[in-house]
Amino acid sequence: MSRESVTVLGLGQMGSALAAAFLAAGHPTTVWNRTPAKADDLVADGARRAGTVADAVAASELVVVCVLDYGVVRELLEPLADGLAGRTLVNVTSGSPEQARETARWAAGQGARYLDGGIMTTPPGVGDAASMFLYSGSTEALEAHRATLAVLGDPIDLGEDPGVASLYDAGLLGMMWSVFGGWLHATALVGADGVAAEAFTPVALRWLSTVSLFVERYAGQIDAGRYPGDDATIDVQLAAVDHLLHAGAQRGVDGRLPELHRELMAKAVADGHGGDSYARLIEAFRPTR
C-alpha cells in the first residue's frame, strides 16, 4: 500500500524524531535543515535531502514545520509565495496562541490549509501511540491527514481555532511543572528523614491517581461556577497545609511552594469561602473583571 509523502522542515532533536517516525512507518519523507549534515542519518535510512526549502515544500502536499520559533517559520516560508497553495502546513513549532492565529491567517492568504500543533512528549516518545499530539486549525486538514499524523502519536483535535493547541500546550506545561515541583518538595521532605526517592515515588504516583478523581469532579464545579465542599473544604485543607509547613520547617525544607498554597487558601477563607471545595481557588487565578 502506498504511503503519503511528507516533508519535514527543521531537524533539531524533535524534527529529526518526527522524520524518523514517518520513515519507520513507510512514508516517503523529504527533509531540509539549514545545516545539511543534520540530515545524514535520515538520508541513510531512506529520506530524501532537499537542497532548498522550496524543493522540500514542492515534494509533498503535507509539510511539517519544526523550527526554533514562529519568526523562523515565516522567514522560511514567506519567500515561497504561490508554492504553498493547495498544501497543508502542520506547524509544531512552539509559540503563543497569538502567533499561531497570525500564522494561520497568513497561510490562508497563501492558499494553504493550516494546523498548529503541540507535541506533548520528548523526542524519544515520538512514534508512541500513547503520546499526545495536539492540533487546532483546519479540521478538514486533520481528517485528511489523520492516518499519517497518527504515526507520530495520538492526534487530538482541539477545533478550528488555530491558537488553542498552543494554549493547551502552555497550560499543560504549567501543570507539569507544578506536579514536578510538588513531587520534588515532597521527596525532599520525606528524604530529610532518610526515605529514598525510589521508595516514596510509587506511593506518590498512586496518590496522583486519586488526585485525578478530584480534578475530574472539580472541572464540573468550575464550569458551573459552584464549589460545594462536600468532599474536603478549604477550611480543612488550610489546617493540613499548616502541618506540611511545620514538618518542612523542622527539617529545613524550602517552603515557598506550600506557602503559596496556604496564601491562596487563607485568602479564600478570609473572603468567606472556607466551606467551599478547593476548586474555588480558580477565582484567584482568573483575571479581575
XYZ file of C-alpha atoms in Angstrom:
289
model
C 0.000 0.000 0.000
C 1.414 3.411 -0.947
C 2.008 5.854 1.845
C 1.542 9.613 1.764
C 4.653 11.681 1.114
C 5.707 14.040 3.890
C 8.170 16.911 4.149
C 9.812 17.865 7.442
C 11.441 21.285 7.762
C 13.843 21.543 10.694
C 15.982 18.719 12.018
C 16.708 19.507 15.619
C 16.142 16.672 18.070
C 12.367 16.872 17.722
C 12.276 17.427 13.962
C 14.640 14.501 13.444
C 12.416 12.304 15.608
C 9.363 13.301 13.552
C 11.099 12.496 10.280
C 12.387 9.177 11.654
C 8.863 8.175 12.699
C 7.483 8.910 9.241
C 10.274 6.901 7.657
C 9.780 3.977 10.011
C 6.109 3.855 9.018
C 6.970 3.727 5.323
C 6.169 7.316 4.345
C 8.374 8.800 1.619
C 9.986 11.607 3.586
C 11.771 14.711 2.328
C 13.848 16.646 4.846
C 15.506 20.042 4.947
C 17.695 21.765 7.503
C 19.930 24.845 7.411
C 22.842 22.573 8.316
C 22.576 19.819 5.690
C 24.716 17.385 7.688
C 21.937 17.031 10.244
C 20.026 15.054 7.640
C 22.799 12.486 7.098
C 21.400 9.760 9.359
C 17.895 10.213 7.993
C 19.146 10.077 4.410
C 20.993 6.876 5.268
C 17.641 5.492 6.432
C 15.918 6.436 3.179
C 14.930 10.102 3.465
C 15.366 12.478 0.543
C 17.503 15.526 1.297
C 16.140 18.728 -0.278
C 18.649 21.382 -1.263
C 16.267 24.284 -0.659
C 13.105 24.987 1.302
C 11.249 25.437 -1.986
C 12.317 21.985 -3.165
C 11.310 20.465 0.158
C 7.853 22.031 0.097
C 7.293 21.084 -3.542
C 7.969 17.427 -2.713
C 4.880 16.852 -0.540
C 1.354 18.039 -0.007
C 1.855 17.606 3.755
C 4.591 19.863 5.167
C 5.540 19.591 8.847
C 7.493 22.528 10.272
C 9.523 22.164 13.483
C 11.970 25.043 13.904
C 13.150 27.427 16.631
C 10.268 29.899 16.648
C 7.499 31.450 14.548
C 9.872 34.086 13.210
C 11.907 31.338 11.568
C 8.702 29.733 10.229
C 7.807 32.929 8.379
C 11.402 33.541 7.303
C 11.497 30.124 5.633
C 8.043 30.127 4.073
C 7.296 33.726 3.073
C 9.625 33.690 0.038
C 7.729 30.720 -1.414
C 4.566 32.725 -2.204
C 2.374 30.641 -4.506
C 4.343 27.477 -3.776
C 2.205 26.879 -0.686
C -1.156 26.871 -2.453
C -3.033 23.605 -2.010
C -0.646 22.295 0.630
C -1.229 21.541 4.300
C 1.156 23.177 6.759
C 1.433 21.465 10.131
C 3.403 23.805 12.361
C 4.589 22.145 15.583
C 6.957 24.994 16.440
C 6.478 26.254 19.996
C 4.912 29.679 20.348
C 1.958 31.673 21.612
C -1.715 31.388 20.644
C -1.494 34.837 19.091
C 1.428 33.791 16.892
C -0.458 30.667 15.833
C -3.532 32.661 14.819
C -1.467 35.190 12.886
C 0.410 32.418 11.073
C -2.863 30.676 10.232
C -4.218 33.877 8.672
C -1.028 34.284 6.675
C -1.106 30.650 5.477
C -4.746 31.011 4.394
C -3.715 34.026 2.358
C -1.247 31.798 0.511
C -3.946 29.226 -0.233
C -2.621 26.676 2.274
C -4.514 24.739 4.936
C -3.004 25.229 8.375
C -2.749 23.162 11.537
C -0.957 24.364 14.626
C 0.386 21.618 16.866
C 1.561 20.981 20.392
C 3.795 17.966 20.985
C 3.185 16.600 24.459
C 6.245 14.382 24.649
C 10.013 14.489 24.314
C 11.732 13.175 21.162
C 12.026 9.572 22.454
C 8.224 9.468 22.792
C 7.577 10.321 19.142
C 6.047 7.313 17.411
C 4.363 6.027 20.574
C 0.574 5.860 20.199
C 0.245 6.889 23.853
C 1.927 10.265 23.190
C -0.479 13.156 22.653
C -0.118 15.466 19.663
C -2.483 18.415 19.960
C -3.810 20.052 16.778
C -6.008 23.056 16.149
C -6.906 24.865 12.962
C -8.250 23.205 9.851
C -10.299 20.217 10.979
C -10.630 19.272 7.314
C -6.841 19.086 7.028
C -6.532 16.995 10.172
C -9.071 14.479 8.948
C -7.419 14.311 5.526
C -4.007 13.559 7.049
C -5.013 11.896 10.316
C -3.616 8.476 9.406
C -0.243 9.964 8.539
C -0.061 12.199 11.618
C -1.098 9.255 13.818
C 2.311 7.759 13.026
C 3.755 10.362 15.405
C 1.321 9.784 18.272
C -2.341 10.179 19.141
C -3.728 13.171 17.163
C -6.076 15.214 19.373
C -8.424 17.575 17.504
C -8.952 20.778 19.514
C -11.133 22.514 16.949
C -10.937 25.233 14.339
C -9.272 27.997 16.399
C -5.576 27.636 15.487
C -4.459 29.204 18.775
C -5.962 26.564 21.036
C -3.209 23.955 20.636
C -0.592 26.478 21.805
C -2.878 27.494 24.668
C -3.292 23.883 25.804
C 0.448 23.343 25.418
C 1.260 26.272 27.712
C -1.339 25.242 30.285
C -0.273 21.600 30.318
C 3.388 22.516 30.697
C 2.468 24.725 33.641
C 0.612 21.795 35.141
C 3.637 19.557 34.564
C 5.973 21.956 36.348
C 3.542 22.226 39.261
C 3.451 18.436 39.592
C 7.240 18.232 39.325
C 7.577 20.940 41.961
C 5.136 19.267 44.348
C 6.820 15.889 43.922
C 10.302 17.346 44.436
C 9.180 19.200 47.568
C 7.539 16.063 48.955
C 10.572 13.946 48.086
C 12.853 16.422 49.848
C 10.551 16.357 52.881
C 10.496 12.576 53.308
C 14.127 12.356 52.236
C 15.095 14.521 55.202
C 14.104 11.541 57.377
C 16.030 9.091 55.238
C 13.320 7.912 52.817
C 14.724 7.164 49.343
C 13.076 8.795 46.332
C 12.586 5.374 44.736
C 10.753 4.156 47.841
C 8.491 7.226 48.063
C 7.651 7.667 44.390
C 5.427 4.583 43.828
C 3.206 5.774 46.686
C 3.233 9.310 45.256
C 2.157 8.063 41.825
C -0.666 6.050 43.322
C -1.784 9.173 45.167
C -1.802 11.133 41.900
C -4.374 8.705 40.505
C -6.623 9.616 43.443
C -5.951 13.319 42.936
C -7.071 12.927 39.311
C -10.522 11.923 40.577
C -10.763 15.228 42.449
C -9.704 17.085 39.300
C -12.454 15.434 37.262
C -15.044 16.362 39.886
C -13.784 19.922 40.216
C -13.971 20.528 36.452
C -17.745 20.341 36.589
C -17.840 22.683 39.579
C -15.679 25.227 37.749
C -17.873 25.191 34.656
C -20.986 25.546 36.824
C -19.447 28.288 38.988
C -20.486 26.417 42.147
C -17.995 24.880 44.589
C -19.778 22.659 47.113
C -17.370 21.467 49.794
C -18.891 18.016 50.031
C -15.572 16.174 49.858
C -12.984 18.399 51.566
C -13.417 22.072 52.394
C -10.806 24.788 52.123
C -11.002 25.204 55.918
C -9.858 21.606 56.409
C -7.135 21.854 53.791
C -5.814 25.102 55.259
C -5.200 23.283 58.534
C -3.490 20.441 56.658
C -1.123 22.743 54.778
C -0.029 24.191 58.121
C 1.061 20.693 59.155
C 3.042 20.414 55.915
C 4.745 23.749 56.510
C 5.592 22.820 60.096
C 7.111 19.487 59.034
C 9.159 21.210 56.365
C 10.376 23.967 58.662
C 11.526 21.386 61.216
C 13.629 19.733 58.523
C 14.965 22.843 56.809
C 12.976 22.189 53.609
C 12.211 25.219 51.409
C 8.537 26.024 51.950
C 7.844 28.564 49.213
C 5.562 26.276 47.194
C 3.248 25.258 50.056
C 3.372 28.841 51.343
C 1.750 29.930 48.078
C -0.987 27.330 48.507
C -1.536 28.485 52.074
C -1.753 32.120 50.977
C -4.429 31.316 48.394
C -6.431 29.188 50.821
C -6.196 31.749 53.629
C -7.476 34.493 51.304
C -10.457 32.340 50.285
C -11.284 31.640 53.945
C -10.971 35.333 54.814
C -13.381 36.117 51.985
C -15.956 33.757 53.471
C -15.392 30.710 51.257
C -13.859 28.320 53.774
C -16.729 25.850 53.336
C -16.169 25.566 49.592
C -14.108 22.974 47.734
C -10.538 23.612 46.613
C -11.863 24.307 43.114
C -12.947 27.736 44.425
C -9.297 28.816 44.215
C -9.565 29.105 40.443
C -11.038 32.533 41.150
C -7.647 33.591 42.491
C -6.047 32.841 39.109
C -8.705 34.369 36.878
C -8.277 37.925 35.628
C -10.192 40.506 37.613
C -13.256 41.785 35.842
